[in-house]
Short mmCIF file of C-alpha atoms in Angstrom, two decimals:
data_model
loop_
_atom_site.label_atom_id
_atom_site.label_comp_id
_atom_site.label_asym_id
_atom_site.label_seq_id
_atom_site.Cartn_x
_atom_site.Cartn_y
_atom_site.Cartn_z
CA MET A 1 22.97 106.56 7.88
CA THR A 2 25.33 107.78 10.60
CA ASN A 3 28.62 106.16 9.45
CA GLN A 4 30.11 103.86 6.92
CA PRO A 5 30.36 100.25 8.10
CA SER A 6 33.69 99.59 9.72
CA HIS A 7 35.87 96.54 9.22
CA PRO A 8 35.08 93.58 11.52
CA THR A 9 37.00 93.69 14.83
CA PRO A 10 39.01 90.48 15.22
CA PRO A 11 37.46 88.34 17.98
CA ASN A 12 39.08 89.01 21.42
CA PRO A 13 40.02 85.78 23.14
CA ALA A 14 38.98 87.33 26.39
CA THR A 15 35.45 87.81 25.07
CA PRO A 16 34.51 84.51 23.38
CA ALA A 17 31.54 84.37 21.05
CA PRO A 18 28.29 84.15 22.94
CA GLU A 19 26.31 80.93 22.62
CA LEU A 20 23.50 80.98 20.10
CA PHE A 21 20.03 79.33 20.24
CA THR A 22 19.90 78.79 24.03
CA TRP A 23 16.81 79.75 26.06
CA GLU A 24 18.75 82.73 27.49
CA PHE A 25 19.53 83.77 23.88
CA ALA A 26 15.83 83.42 22.88
CA THR A 27 14.80 85.70 25.77
CA ASN A 28 17.15 88.51 24.75
CA PRO A 29 19.21 87.87 21.52
CA TYR A 30 20.25 91.50 21.15
CA PRO A 31 23.57 91.47 23.11
CA THR A 32 24.70 88.44 21.11
CA TYR A 33 23.75 90.13 17.83
CA ALA A 34 25.70 93.16 18.95
CA TRP A 35 28.77 91.01 19.48
CA LEU A 36 28.38 89.42 16.04
CA ARG A 37 27.98 92.75 14.32
CA GLU A 38 31.21 93.94 15.85
CA HIS A 39 33.29 90.78 15.53
CA ALA A 40 31.77 88.39 13.00
CA PRO A 41 29.21 90.24 10.94
CA VAL A 42 28.86 87.35 8.43
CA HIS A 43 29.15 84.34 10.67
CA ARG A 44 29.00 80.60 9.81
CA THR A 45 27.26 78.53 12.40
CA ARG A 46 25.65 75.16 12.96
CA LEU A 47 21.82 75.58 13.54
CA PRO A 48 19.87 73.46 15.99
CA SER A 49 18.66 71.43 13.01
CA GLY A 50 22.25 70.48 12.17
CA VAL A 51 22.30 72.63 8.99
CA GLU A 52 25.27 74.97 8.62
CA ALA A 53 24.37 78.47 7.51
CA TRP A 54 25.77 81.99 7.37
CA LEU A 55 24.24 84.65 9.64
CA VAL A 56 24.27 88.18 8.28
CA THR A 57 23.94 90.74 11.13
CA ARG A 58 24.93 94.27 9.77
CA TYR A 59 22.33 96.51 8.23
CA ALA A 60 24.31 97.31 5.01
CA ASP A 61 25.18 93.65 4.45
CA ALA A 62 21.56 92.59 5.26
CA LYS A 63 20.04 95.01 2.78
CA GLN A 64 22.53 93.88 0.12
CA ALA A 65 21.79 90.17 0.73
CA LEU A 66 18.00 90.67 0.69
CA ALA A 67 18.25 92.10 -2.80
CA ASP A 68 21.16 90.09 -4.23
CA PRO A 69 19.98 87.97 -7.17
CA ARG A 70 22.86 85.50 -6.46
CA LEU A 71 21.08 84.51 -3.33
CA SER A 72 18.13 82.36 -4.45
CA LYS A 73 14.93 81.61 -2.59
CA ASN A 74 14.66 78.22 -4.36
CA PRO A 75 15.82 75.42 -2.05
CA ALA A 76 16.87 73.43 -5.10
CA HIS A 77 20.14 75.48 -4.92
CA HIS A 78 21.04 74.10 -1.56
CA ASP A 79 23.97 71.71 -1.67
CA GLU A 80 22.40 69.32 0.87
CA PRO A 81 19.20 67.31 0.92
CA ALA A 82 18.19 69.25 4.06
CA HIS A 83 15.02 70.67 2.62
CA ALA A 84 13.69 67.28 1.68
CA LYS A 85 14.20 66.20 5.26
CA GLY A 86 12.25 69.24 6.59
CA LYS A 87 15.30 71.03 7.97
CA THR A 88 14.79 74.17 5.97
CA GLY A 89 11.49 75.88 4.93
CA ILE A 90 8.10 74.94 6.25
CA PRO A 91 7.65 71.35 7.44
CA GLY A 92 5.43 69.35 5.09
CA GLU A 93 5.13 71.93 2.32
CA ARG A 94 6.92 69.76 -0.23
CA LYS A 95 4.74 66.68 0.35
CA ALA A 96 1.61 68.88 0.42
CA GLU A 97 2.61 70.36 -3.01
CA LEU A 98 2.72 73.85 -1.55
CA MET A 99 6.22 74.86 -2.77
CA THR A 100 5.10 77.25 -5.57
CA HIS A 101 4.66 80.31 -3.35
CA LEU A 102 6.49 83.63 -3.30
CA LEU A 103 8.93 82.59 -0.48
CA ASN A 104 10.39 79.72 -2.49
CA ILE A 105 10.82 80.94 -6.06
CA ASP A 106 12.88 83.44 -8.02
CA PRO A 107 12.36 85.51 -11.23
CA PRO A 108 10.87 85.01 -13.71
CA ASP A 109 8.34 82.77 -11.91
CA HIS A 110 8.34 85.01 -8.89
CA THR A 111 7.70 88.07 -11.13
CA ARG A 112 4.75 86.42 -12.76
CA LEU A 113 3.19 85.10 -9.59
CA ARG A 114 3.73 88.32 -7.62
CA ARG A 115 2.12 90.37 -10.47
CA LEU A 116 -0.92 88.06 -10.51
CA VAL A 117 -1.37 88.00 -6.78
CA SER A 118 -1.01 91.77 -6.53
CA LYS A 119 -3.92 92.18 -8.87
CA ALA A 120 -6.04 90.55 -6.16
CA PHE A 121 -4.25 91.58 -2.95
CA THR A 122 -4.45 95.42 -3.54
CA PRO A 123 -4.02 98.25 -1.04
CA ARG A 124 -7.67 99.13 -1.77
CA ARG A 125 -8.87 95.72 -0.77
CA VAL A 126 -6.93 95.97 2.53
CA ALA A 127 -8.30 99.48 3.17
CA GLU A 128 -11.87 98.33 2.55
CA PHE A 129 -11.16 95.62 5.16
CA THR A 130 -10.50 98.19 7.94
CA PRO A 131 -13.98 98.14 9.46
CA ARG A 132 -13.92 94.32 9.72
CA VAL A 133 -10.57 94.38 11.47
CA GLN A 134 -11.99 96.87 13.99
CA GLU A 135 -15.08 94.70 14.50
CA LEU A 136 -12.95 91.57 15.07
CA THR A 137 -10.75 93.52 17.50
CA ASN A 138 -13.74 94.75 19.48
CA ASP A 139 -15.33 91.33 19.57
CA LEU A 140 -12.17 89.63 20.94
CA ILE A 141 -11.71 92.28 23.58
CA ASP A 142 -15.44 91.92 24.56
CA ARG A 143 -14.83 88.30 25.49
CA PHE A 144 -12.40 89.07 28.26
CA ALA A 145 -12.93 92.80 29.09
CA ALA A 146 -15.21 92.02 32.03
CA GLU A 147 -12.83 89.47 33.54
CA GLY A 148 -10.07 91.76 34.65
CA SER A 149 -7.31 89.58 33.32
CA ALA A 150 -6.34 87.80 30.09
CA ASP A 151 -3.60 86.17 28.22
CA LEU A 152 -3.10 88.62 25.33
CA ILE A 153 -1.42 85.98 23.12
CA HIS A 154 -4.06 83.20 23.47
CA ASP A 155 -7.10 85.41 23.87
CA PHE A 156 -6.31 88.25 21.41
CA ALA A 157 -3.06 88.37 19.36
CA PHE A 158 -3.46 84.85 18.08
CA PRO A 159 -7.14 84.71 17.03
CA LEU A 160 -7.25 88.22 15.49
CA PRO A 161 -5.02 87.60 12.47
CA ILE A 162 -6.47 84.13 11.91
CA TYR A 163 -10.00 85.29 11.72
CA ALA A 164 -9.01 88.34 9.74
CA ILE A 165 -7.06 86.50 7.02
CA CYS A 166 -9.86 83.81 6.90
CA ASP A 167 -12.49 86.52 6.30
CA LEU A 168 -10.32 88.22 3.74
CA LEU A 169 -9.71 84.99 1.87
CA GLY A 170 -13.34 83.99 2.03
CA VAL A 171 -13.16 80.95 4.32
CA PRO A 172 -16.68 80.33 5.63
CA ARG A 173 -17.19 81.26 9.28
CA GLU A 174 -18.16 77.71 10.17
CA ASP A 175 -14.74 76.47 9.03
CA GLN A 176 -12.59 79.13 10.65
CA ASP A 177 -12.09 77.32 13.94
CA ASP A 178 -10.45 74.49 11.99
CA PHE A 179 -7.95 76.98 10.66
CA ARG A 180 -7.34 78.22 14.24
CA ASP A 181 -6.51 74.68 15.30
CA TRP A 182 -4.23 74.05 12.33
CA ALA A 183 -2.48 77.42 12.89
CA GLY A 184 -2.06 76.68 16.56
CA MET A 185 -0.14 73.54 15.71
CA MET A 186 2.11 75.43 13.30
CA ILE A 187 2.93 78.14 15.78
CA ARG A 188 4.10 75.76 18.51
CA HIS A 189 7.47 75.23 16.74
CA GLY A 190 8.15 71.73 18.01
CA GLY A 191 6.06 72.11 21.19
CA GLY A 192 3.35 69.83 19.97
CA PRO A 193 3.16 66.18 18.88
CA ARG A 194 5.88 64.93 16.53
CA GLY A 195 4.89 65.60 12.88
CA GLY A 196 2.02 67.82 13.97
CA VAL A 197 3.02 70.75 11.83
CA ALA A 198 3.26 68.64 8.66
CA ARG A 199 -0.13 67.07 9.39
CA SER A 200 -1.69 70.53 9.83
CA VAL A 201 -0.07 71.70 6.57
CA LYS A 202 -1.58 68.70 4.82
CA LYS A 203 -5.03 69.28 6.27
CA MET A 204 -4.92 72.95 5.28
CA ARG A 205 -3.73 72.11 1.78
CA SER A 206 -6.58 69.64 1.30
CA TYR A 207 -9.18 72.14 2.55
CA LEU A 208 -7.83 74.93 0.37
CA ALA A 209 -7.83 72.81 -2.70
CA ASP A 210 -11.48 71.95 -2.22
CA LEU A 211 -12.46 75.52 -1.35
CA ILE A 212 -10.66 76.90 -4.47
CA HIS A 213 -12.36 74.35 -6.64
CA ARG A 214 -15.75 75.27 -5.31
CA LYS A 215 -15.10 79.02 -5.65
CA ARG A 216 -13.84 78.48 -9.18
CA GLU A 217 -16.99 76.68 -10.15
CA ALA A 218 -19.24 79.31 -8.61
CA LEU A 219 -17.26 82.40 -9.87
CA PRO A 220 -19.50 84.54 -12.11
CA ASP A 221 -18.25 84.96 -15.67
CA THR A 222 -17.52 88.66 -15.39
CA PRO A 223 -14.29 90.51 -16.33
CA ASP A 224 -14.28 92.63 -13.11
CA PRO A 225 -14.46 91.62 -9.47
CA LEU A 226 -17.88 91.99 -7.82
CA PRO A 227 -18.41 94.25 -4.76
CA GLY A 228 -17.26 92.55 -1.72
CA GLU A 229 -15.52 89.67 -3.58
CA ASP A 230 -13.15 87.77 -1.35
CA LEU A 231 -9.44 87.47 -1.92
CA LEU A 232 -9.49 83.84 -2.90
CA SER A 233 -11.99 84.55 -5.65
CA GLY A 234 -9.74 87.49 -6.64
CA LEU A 235 -6.71 85.14 -6.88
CA ILE A 236 -8.74 82.82 -9.13
CA ARG A 237 -9.93 85.67 -11.24
CA ALA A 238 -6.54 87.46 -11.59
CA SER A 239 -4.94 87.16 -14.98
CA ASP A 240 -2.10 88.53 -16.91
CA HIS A 241 -2.37 88.50 -20.67
CA GLY A 242 -4.91 85.66 -20.34
CA GLU A 243 -2.67 83.60 -17.93
CA HIS A 244 -4.27 82.61 -14.59
CA LEU A 245 -2.88 81.06 -11.35
CA THR A 246 -3.27 77.26 -11.49
CA GLU A 247 -5.25 75.75 -8.61
CA ASN A 248 -1.91 74.53 -7.08
CA GLU A 249 -0.53 78.06 -7.30
CA ALA A 250 -3.67 79.57 -5.74
CA ALA A 251 -3.61 77.03 -2.96
CA ALA A 252 0.09 77.68 -2.24
CA MET A 253 -0.50 81.42 -2.21
CA ALA A 254 -3.45 81.19 0.08
CA PHE A 255 -1.46 78.91 2.32
CA ILE A 256 1.59 81.23 2.55
CA LEU A 257 -0.74 84.27 3.19
CA LEU A 258 -2.12 82.28 6.13
CA PHE A 259 1.16 80.83 7.35
CA ALA A 260 3.32 83.86 6.96
CA GLY A 261 0.62 86.38 7.56
CA PHE A 262 -0.85 85.22 10.81
CA GLU A 263 2.21 84.52 12.85
CA THR A 264 3.98 87.81 12.01
CA THR A 265 0.85 89.65 13.24
CA VAL A 266 0.58 87.55 16.43
CA ASN A 267 4.12 88.56 17.18
CA LEU A 268 3.86 92.16 16.10
CA ILE A 269 0.84 92.61 18.57
CA GLY A 270 2.51 90.44 21.36
CA ASN A 271 5.99 91.89 21.12
CA GLY A 272 4.61 95.40 20.54
CA MET A 273 2.32 95.30 23.54
CA TYR A 274 5.04 93.85 25.74
CA ALA A 275 7.40 96.68 24.65
CA LEU A 276 4.75 99.33 25.50
CA LEU A 277 4.02 97.72 28.93
CA THR A 278 7.75 97.80 29.79
CA HIS A 279 8.34 101.34 28.50
CA PRO A 280 5.72 103.39 30.34
CA GLU A 281 6.87 106.75 29.21
CA GLN A 282 6.49 105.67 25.53
CA ARG A 283 3.16 104.09 26.19
CA ALA A 284 1.90 107.33 27.96
CA ARG A 285 3.13 109.33 24.98
CA LEU A 286 1.02 107.14 22.66
CA GLU A 287 -2.02 107.19 24.92
CA LYS A 288 -1.95 110.96 24.99
CA SER A 289 -1.76 111.10 21.15
CA LEU A 290 -4.68 108.63 20.78
CA ALA A 291 -6.78 110.59 23.30
CA ALA A 292 -6.21 113.69 21.15
CA GLY A 293 -7.57 111.80 18.10
CA GLU A 294 -4.15 111.78 16.34
CA SER A 295 -2.89 108.89 14.22
CA GLY A 296 0.65 109.98 13.42
CA LEU A 297 2.37 108.62 16.50
CA LEU A 298 0.49 105.35 16.19
CA GLU A 299 1.78 104.93 12.58
CA THR A 300 5.43 105.79 13.40
CA GLY A 301 5.16 103.88 16.70
CA VAL A 302 4.15 100.58 14.95
CA GLU A 303 7.17 101.04 12.65
CA GLU A 304 9.44 101.55 15.62
CA LEU A 305 7.99 98.44 17.36
CA LEU A 306 8.73 96.49 14.17
CA ARG A 307 12.36 97.72 14.30
CA TYR A 308 12.85 97.48 18.02
CA ASP A 309 11.64 93.88 18.68
CA GLY A 310 10.04 92.79 15.45
CA PRO A 311 8.00 89.64 14.73
CA VAL A 312 10.55 88.17 12.22
CA GLU A 313 13.94 87.61 13.70
CA LEU A 314 15.59 86.03 10.60
CA ALA A 315 14.48 86.38 7.00
CA THR A 316 13.56 83.09 5.34
CA TRP A 317 16.19 80.91 3.71
CA ARG A 318 18.35 82.00 0.79
CA PHE A 319 20.87 79.81 -1.05
CA ALA A 320 23.97 81.03 -2.94
CA THR A 321 23.74 80.13 -6.62
CA ARG A 322 27.46 80.88 -7.17
CA PRO A 323 30.38 82.00 -5.06
CA LEU A 324 30.11 85.52 -3.68
CA THR A 325 31.57 87.81 -1.09
CA LEU A 326 29.38 89.37 1.62
CA GLY A 327 30.75 91.51 4.41
CA GLU A 328 34.32 90.48 3.48
CA GLN A 329 33.39 86.82 3.85
CA ASP A 330 33.56 84.32 1.00
CA ILE A 331 30.39 82.28 0.60
CA ALA A 332 30.44 79.09 -1.53
CA ALA A 333 27.80 78.11 -4.09
CA GLY A 334 25.04 76.14 -2.38
CA ASP A 335 25.59 77.67 1.12
CA PRO A 336 22.46 78.77 3.01
CA VAL A 337 22.40 82.38 4.08
CA LEU A 338 20.08 83.72 6.82
CA VAL A 339 19.70 87.45 7.15
CA VAL A 340 19.20 88.44 10.83
CA LEU A 341 16.64 91.21 10.56
CA ALA A 342 16.63 91.68 14.33
CA ALA A 343 20.35 92.39 14.35
CA ALA A 344 20.30 94.65 11.26
CA ASP A 345 17.51 96.73 12.78
CA ARG A 346 19.64 97.43 15.91
CA ASP A 347 22.78 98.35 13.92
CA PRO A 348 24.31 101.57 15.36
CA GLU A 349 25.80 102.31 11.93
CA ARG A 350 22.30 102.80 10.62
CA PHE A 351 20.11 103.81 13.54
CA ALA A 352 20.89 106.46 16.22
CA ASP A 353 20.51 104.94 19.67
CA PRO A 354 19.30 101.64 18.29
CA ASP A 355 18.63 100.06 21.61
CA VAL A 356 16.20 102.88 22.59
CA LEU A 357 12.51 102.62 21.90
CA ASP A 358 11.36 105.87 20.36
CA LEU A 359 7.79 105.80 18.96
CA GLY A 360 8.35 109.08 17.12
CA ARG A 361 11.49 107.85 15.28
CA ARG A 362 11.42 109.30 11.80
CA ASP A 363 14.47 107.98 10.04
CA ASN A 364 13.32 104.36 10.32
CA GLN A 365 13.83 102.33 7.22
CA HIS A 366 13.80 99.10 9.05
CA LEU A 367 14.00 95.68 7.37
CA GLY A 368 11.24 94.16 9.47
CA TYR A 369 9.28 93.19 6.39
CA GLY A 370 12.22 92.61 4.15
CA HIS A 371 13.66 94.47 1.22
CA GLY A 372 13.74 94.04 -2.54
CA ILE A 373 11.48 91.81 -4.74
CA HIS A 374 10.62 89.60 -1.73
CA TYR A 375 9.34 92.53 0.44
CA CYS A 376 6.35 91.19 2.29
CA LEU A 377 3.21 91.38 0.20
CA GLY A 378 0.94 91.30 3.36
CA ALA A 379 2.77 94.21 5.17
CA PRO A 380 -0.21 96.69 4.69
CA LEU A 381 -2.57 94.17 6.27
CA ALA A 382 -0.23 93.43 9.23
CA ARG A 383 0.17 97.18 9.78
CA LEU A 384 -3.58 97.69 9.82
CA GLU A 385 -4.03 94.84 12.32
CA GLY A 386 -1.20 96.01 14.55
CA GLN A 387 -2.32 99.70 14.63
CA THR A 388 -5.92 98.67 15.27
CA ALA A 389 -5.04 96.13 17.99
CA LEU A 390 -2.68 98.32 20.01
CA ALA A 391 -4.84 101.46 19.75
CA THR A 392 -8.02 99.60 20.85
CA LEU A 393 -6.31 97.82 23.72
CA LEU A 394 -4.82 101.03 25.08
CA THR A 395 -8.03 102.96 24.68
CA ARG A 396 -10.46 100.41 26.14
CA LEU A 397 -8.20 99.02 28.88
CA PRO A 398 -6.28 102.15 29.99
CA ASP A 399 -4.81 100.68 33.15
CA LEU A 400 -3.72 97.47 31.41
CA GLN A 401 -0.48 96.09 33.05
CA LEU A 402 1.60 92.88 33.12
CA ALA A 403 0.39 90.28 35.59
CA GLY A 404 3.56 88.81 37.09
CA ASP A 405 7.35 89.20 36.60
CA PRO A 406 8.53 89.94 33.07
CA ALA A 407 11.47 87.51 33.81
CA ASP A 408 8.92 84.66 33.96
CA LEU A 409 7.82 85.20 30.35
CA ARG A 410 8.97 82.57 27.82
CA TRP A 411 9.63 83.12 24.10
CA ARG A 412 8.71 80.41 21.55
CA GLY A 413 11.44 78.37 20.12
CA GLY A 414 12.06 78.45 16.37
CA LEU A 415 14.46 79.91 13.89
CA ILE A 416 12.60 82.50 11.88
CA MET A 417 9.98 84.08 14.11
CA ARG A 418 10.30 85.90 17.44
CA GLY A 419 7.27 85.89 19.74
CA LEU A 420 6.06 85.28 23.32
CA ARG A 421 4.32 82.15 24.35
CA THR A 422 2.03 83.98 26.68
CA LEU A 423 1.45 87.62 27.73
CA PRO A 424 -0.61 87.59 31.01
CA VAL A 425 -2.17 90.97 31.87
CA GLU A 426 -4.58 92.42 34.30
CA PHE A 427 -6.82 95.52 34.23
CA THR A 428 -9.89 97.03 35.73
CA PRO A 429 -12.87 95.00 34.32
CA GLU A 430 -15.21 96.81 31.96
CA ARG A 431 -18.71 97.11 33.18
CA ARG A 432 -21.33 95.61 30.91
#
């Protein structure tokens, strides 16, 4: 850390607060976040949904808030019925009985569920999945490599994590296109038909409940997992002192792995590739490293892409269980608090030259996947997919470039995630 956080600078009337949540803001929120860090690091604002919440923008305050037990993940602590109206959380998750997942609960329930899920979702299971991620990556690139152009979001970044998490969970291949359709509706963030997200959540919940029931019935009565056993069977099998996940808990966990896991990876690949395409010197540095058969710069590079323009702009909702002070700001019990990861990860008090993309950055304890007990369980899988996707694209399509003006690109609306709607590219077609 370079310096201790300074006191907020009183707002200067000559430089009024920039406007939040406009299309211009969505395109490049970082100047606005810099203003907030300087003048109003814990800032109360009215969100587009009408809900009022505190935005936390400095790294030190963000790290404190992410681990503060007084800030609950349980929406029951909100002092408004906003969650029941779908204004916080995931639309439709309450009606679909999908509330009991790790993003909505606190200890001791969170401790128990995370321990059970961790027994199934192990680093070893993710490592064993590496060849399948590479196979999926190659298959998707094969579909457009001979064309000379593609939309890297629609043709690549979107389907890769969907098919990967479906394979990992054990969703039959013949059903995976349904998941792609449901996920597509969720990722539109209001761009689809009214109520479309909630309907997709309901369909996914119904399918998962049936699949879990069938897998439970077919699960061999053995104490240890069988070779190649899928994650959903592992969730069903996982126990702690004889206690197992209920079918509702298993469905909620599978749902959140899909919902939270796929969109973060879509955005990691999309934002990451866009950053490389617009920073040719850093891209060339990575390509040289890959050509030499090295992996170190790829690993630090993905961490830097997560920090520089990460897939999750704001951490998911937290609610004050009692009055507290954060960044010299008094927060009342029941108030919603949103930690702005994108702002914290560009804080000059924590990162040297924070607006510079440096793939070799070493001191890089970014908050892209959270901090504390709610640190993202799927981070190892997302890193695997991100590293595999970027390395394979750069290796197979070495003259890949943006097709069109970067100013014409549009970012998806939505509060939590940050990602491009499209990423059109062109390249020399591969010969078959």
